[in-house]
Amino acid sequence: MNEFSLSKTYDFQAVEKRLYEWWEEAGFFKPPENPRGEPYVISMPPPNVTGELHLGHAMFVALEDMMIRYQRMKGREALWVPGSDHAGIATQLQVEKHLMKTENLRRDDIGREEFVRRTWEWKRKHGGMITNQLRRLGASCDWTRERFTLDEGLSRAVREAFYQYYKQGLIYRDSYLINWSPGLKTAVSDLEVEYTEEQGTLYYFKYPIVDSDENIPVATTRPETILGDTAVAVHPEDDRYKHLVGKSCLVPILNREIPVIADEYVDREFGTGALKITPGHDPHDYEIGARHNLEVISVLNKDASMNEEAGPYQGLDRYECRKKLWEDMKAAGLTLREEDYTMQVPRSQRGGEVIEPMVSTQWFVRMEPLAKPALEAVRSGEIKIIPERFTKVYYNWLENIRDWCISRQLWWGHRIPAWYCADCDHITVAIKDPDHCEECGSTNIEQDPDVLDTWFSSGLWPFSTLGWPEETEDMARFYPTTMMETGYDILFFWVARMIISGLAFTDSVPFTEVYLHGLVRDEHGRKMSKTLGNVIDPLEVMDTYGTDALRFTLLTGSTPGQDLNLSLKRVEANRNFANKLWNAGRLVLHSIQNASADPENKVEHTLADRWILTRHNQLKKDVERLFDSYQYGEAGRQIYDFFWSEFADWYLEISKLQMAEGGDRASQTASTMIKVFDECLRMLHPFTPYVTEELWSHLKTTCLAHPAEFTPEEGWAEALIIASWPDIESGFEDAEKFELVKDLVRSIRNIRAEKNVPAKREIPAIIKAGESRELLQSQAQILSALARLDKDRLEIVENLDEVPDNAVPIVVGSVEAYLPLKGMLDLDQERKRLSEELKSNEEQIRRLEKLLASPFAEKAPDDVVAKERERLQGFQDTAERLRIQISSLGENE
Ligand SMILES: [Zn+2]
């Protein structure tokens, strides 16, 4: 009877969508009610709402889904909260681009209100795509709790957070030097600036001292900033310039008078030892300027063209101005020389343009007081960072933190909840939109046009998604969350800021564990990029090899904090693993159906049963230990190895012999197969959810139609996703004896392969077993079946008086096996094979001898000739060995 037989191959395309829909509809992704189970909560790193799936998403989904599925099966109240991020700049740029392409309009042409309306429309149209792609990856997150950083609840949380910080003096508005992105026309935070090493020029010129013939030589990489200089600084103890301190000098071309000042910050050894000070366009100069009360002059417009402060250069682009000014200075005899110079150029992380430090009025978060408790939370061990080496990086950043510029000159995002009064200049910050100034009552108020940095809202993610600032049931039940899993590249952007805001607003750490994964690179270790053309699209990989294969590759290839080089060959190999599981499943189901429907007595386990059950138990122990120590990849590899090389390759082969005995032995064997197979599926489920769920449901159905003992003690769960994680049991003490049988079989197989014994040919053997005689005698059937020994000519003895003639000896521990050579080989065929091999070798020898005797040996480079000589030697050695082997086969019979 074959009513439950599986299709020949695993068709992932037919399975994945059906299973996912079933899981979701049945409510399996919701945290199970389990009064004894502690909650286990992950907040999903929200992908950009209109982004497209890339391998970074696949990586975090695979890891977090594995963690959640594992904990769910362990009986925890597992909750994975999904959502997406409005992604201020990224989304706004997409919509602007679209607007330009389709209607040839800029955002200013349609105005703020219309632009925001269209962006929402864009989000509604494209926003579902990314979440559907996450579904394809098998993400078992609770979609009924899905959140969006701009939804009503989260907007309320952002207001509350801003308000609280402001009232505590932790948010302030000030004019300060910030990073300005001229193309995007917005401020960006320090983290959004990347420094690249580039070749530039160091321009040396002179500052003429007023009423004197003297000059101070200075150097700059950005001559256009000369126009904004407000001092020249020297070291107070520099004898070259000491006497000039207090005098004035003239800004080239503009002839504006500025002071020569003394400041210990100046490095006497560097350059000319004198520094031009531009507080308006350099962060260090800004600080020096503040110490000396210098004027701050900004010479740039927001698009990085020169403004009225630049005098004759007004209206020029920054780089045109650089050129023109330097030419004019040359003509005026003010230049000294130009030098090539390697410098760190600040570029925008998005777009790549050169960032200009500019003074501008922005909103800031005062970070120092907030950083302290965030440092303490990790130092005290309340939050654990995996891998540990990132702890140092975290400390270092927080110890040297600068205030965070949170205002962005964008339209898409959380608008800053601050209203300016036109009558009294007071700023009203409020949770609900006010209609009057809180100071003077005037209704003549206007809201700040800027929006908040995207990371301000995502920094509240772990608690805003659970309902904060309301005291919701979810907050009470699931907060603080447990695990924060994300890429190490956003440790500062995101993880640190969540810890800071969690401690500030909820009086609690937002999570207790941080697991950082690496980047996914191509198989050669290169970063994937469109320019290199090496981007692997996870959707294509899933179409070709199935989701499980992609997930298993990412999970078993990853080590915390390390980048992973993804090779499609590995994905293919893991697709084969899914097929291996499937084929094993077919065999197990087939055996269940062939087992006696009504076993009489329980029989003892065979040694092979005891061995596989013990090995399986050891695996369960190891996997548990590895999961507890975050070594998920290693756990997956060990399950894979056990399943493939022990269960499938050994036990399932042996099970065929045991099943053939029929009766109680067959039932016993079937129930051992079921036990190990069932629990392997459970352990693999977090890694490869689809193929395991599908096989498990077939296993369950087949078992239910058969004797009761094929059902596990606690019964069958409704689905594997909510089934329980297997318990660790005790193994059998004598199980390791079976290793001797395996070793012996393996050694005989090796010799057979080496000697080219036809696979089907059964051969005789004499085994000198010593103390193991009884053991091997009892396993003779397995030995002869797996090593293809002729069981009528298999002798297992305790001792041998003399070594048999003409036999190949094998030694395994204290056991010796002798395989009589005659009859093992098809001598004629072997002789023929070796002779052919010898012939082709001799041809190579002749060819190389001829080559080396030719003018080639004189003309070619030495190393090339040496290589050819080496090859010749290799062929000669092989030929010699072949001749000996042929002669050992003796004459034709
Ligand atoms: Zn007012």
PDB file of N, CA and C and ligand atoms in Angstrom, residues 421-426 437-442 445, ligand 1:
ATOM      1  N   CYS A 421       6.939  81.926  17.652  1.00  0.00           N
ATOM      2  CA  CYS A 421       6.003  83.033  17.813  1.00  0.00           C
ATOM      3  C   CYS A 421       6.566  84.271  17.111  1.00  0.00           C
ATOM      4  N   ALA A 422       5.750  84.880  16.249  1.00  0.00           N
ATOM      5  CA  ALA A 422       6.209  86.057  15.517  1.00  0.00           C
ATOM      6  C   ALA A 422       6.184  87.285  16.415  1.00  0.00           C
ATOM      7  N   ASP A 423       5.436  87.213  17.523  1.00  0.00           N
ATOM      8  CA  ASP A 423       5.306  88.386  18.383  1.00  0.00           C
ATOM      9  C   ASP A 423       6.321  88.435  19.511  1.00  0.00           C
ATOM     10  N   CYS A 424       6.649  87.281  20.106  1.00  0.00           N
ATOM     11  CA  CYS A 424       7.583  87.338  21.238  1.00  0.00           C
ATOM     12  C   CYS A 424       8.806  86.449  21.066  1.00  0.00           C
ATOM     13  N   ASP A 425       8.943  85.791  19.922  1.00  0.00           N
ATOM     14  CA  ASP A 425      10.118  84.950  19.640  1.00  0.00           C
ATOM     15  C   ASP A 425      10.186  83.662  20.461  1.00  0.00           C
ATOM     16  N   HIS A 426       9.170  83.424  21.288  1.00  0.00           N
ATOM     17  CA  HIS A 426       9.200  82.201  22.097  1.00  0.00           C
ATOM     18  C   HIS A 426       8.989  80.961  21.212  1.00  0.00           C
ATOM     19  N   CYS A 437       0.790  80.806  21.073  1.00  0.00           N
ATOM     20  CA  CYS A 437       2.093  80.803  21.754  1.00  0.00           C
ATOM     21  C   CYS A 437       1.882  80.577  23.243  1.00  0.00           C
ATOM     22  N   GLU A 438       2.603  79.664  23.825  1.00  0.00           N
ATOM     23  CA  GLU A 438       2.377  79.366  25.246  1.00  0.00           C
ATOM     24  C   GLU A 438       2.889  80.494  26.141  1.00  0.00           C
ATOM     25  N   GLU A 439       3.698  81.388  25.586  1.00  0.00           N
ATOM     26  CA  GLU A 439       4.278  82.471  26.374  1.00  0.00           C
ATOM     27  C   GLU A 439       3.363  83.714  26.379  1.00  0.00           C
ATOM     28  N   CYS A 440       3.014  84.193  25.168  1.00  0.00           N
ATOM     29  CA  CYS A 440       2.255  85.452  25.086  1.00  0.00           C
ATOM     30  C   CYS A 440       0.828  85.252  24.584  1.00  0.00           C
ATOM     31  N   GLY A 441       0.500  84.035  24.212  1.00  0.00           N
ATOM     32  CA  GLY A 441      -0.872  83.764  23.781  1.00  0.00           C
ATOM     33  C   GLY A 441      -1.155  84.157  22.343  1.00  0.00           C
ATOM     34  N   SER A 442      -0.186  84.692  21.651  1.00  0.00           N
ATOM     35  CA  SER A 442      -0.400  85.112  20.272  1.00  0.00           C
ATOM     36  C   SER A 442      -0.726  83.911  19.393  1.00  0.00           C
ATOM     37  N   ILE A 445       1.724  82.102  15.182  1.00  0.00           N
ATOM     38  CA  ILE A 445       2.823  81.139  15.352  1.00  0.00           C
ATOM     39  C   ILE A 445       2.955  80.276  14.101  1.00  0.00           C
TER      40      ILE A 445
HETATM   41 ZN    ZN B   1       4.618  84.553  21.850  1.00  0.00          ZN
END
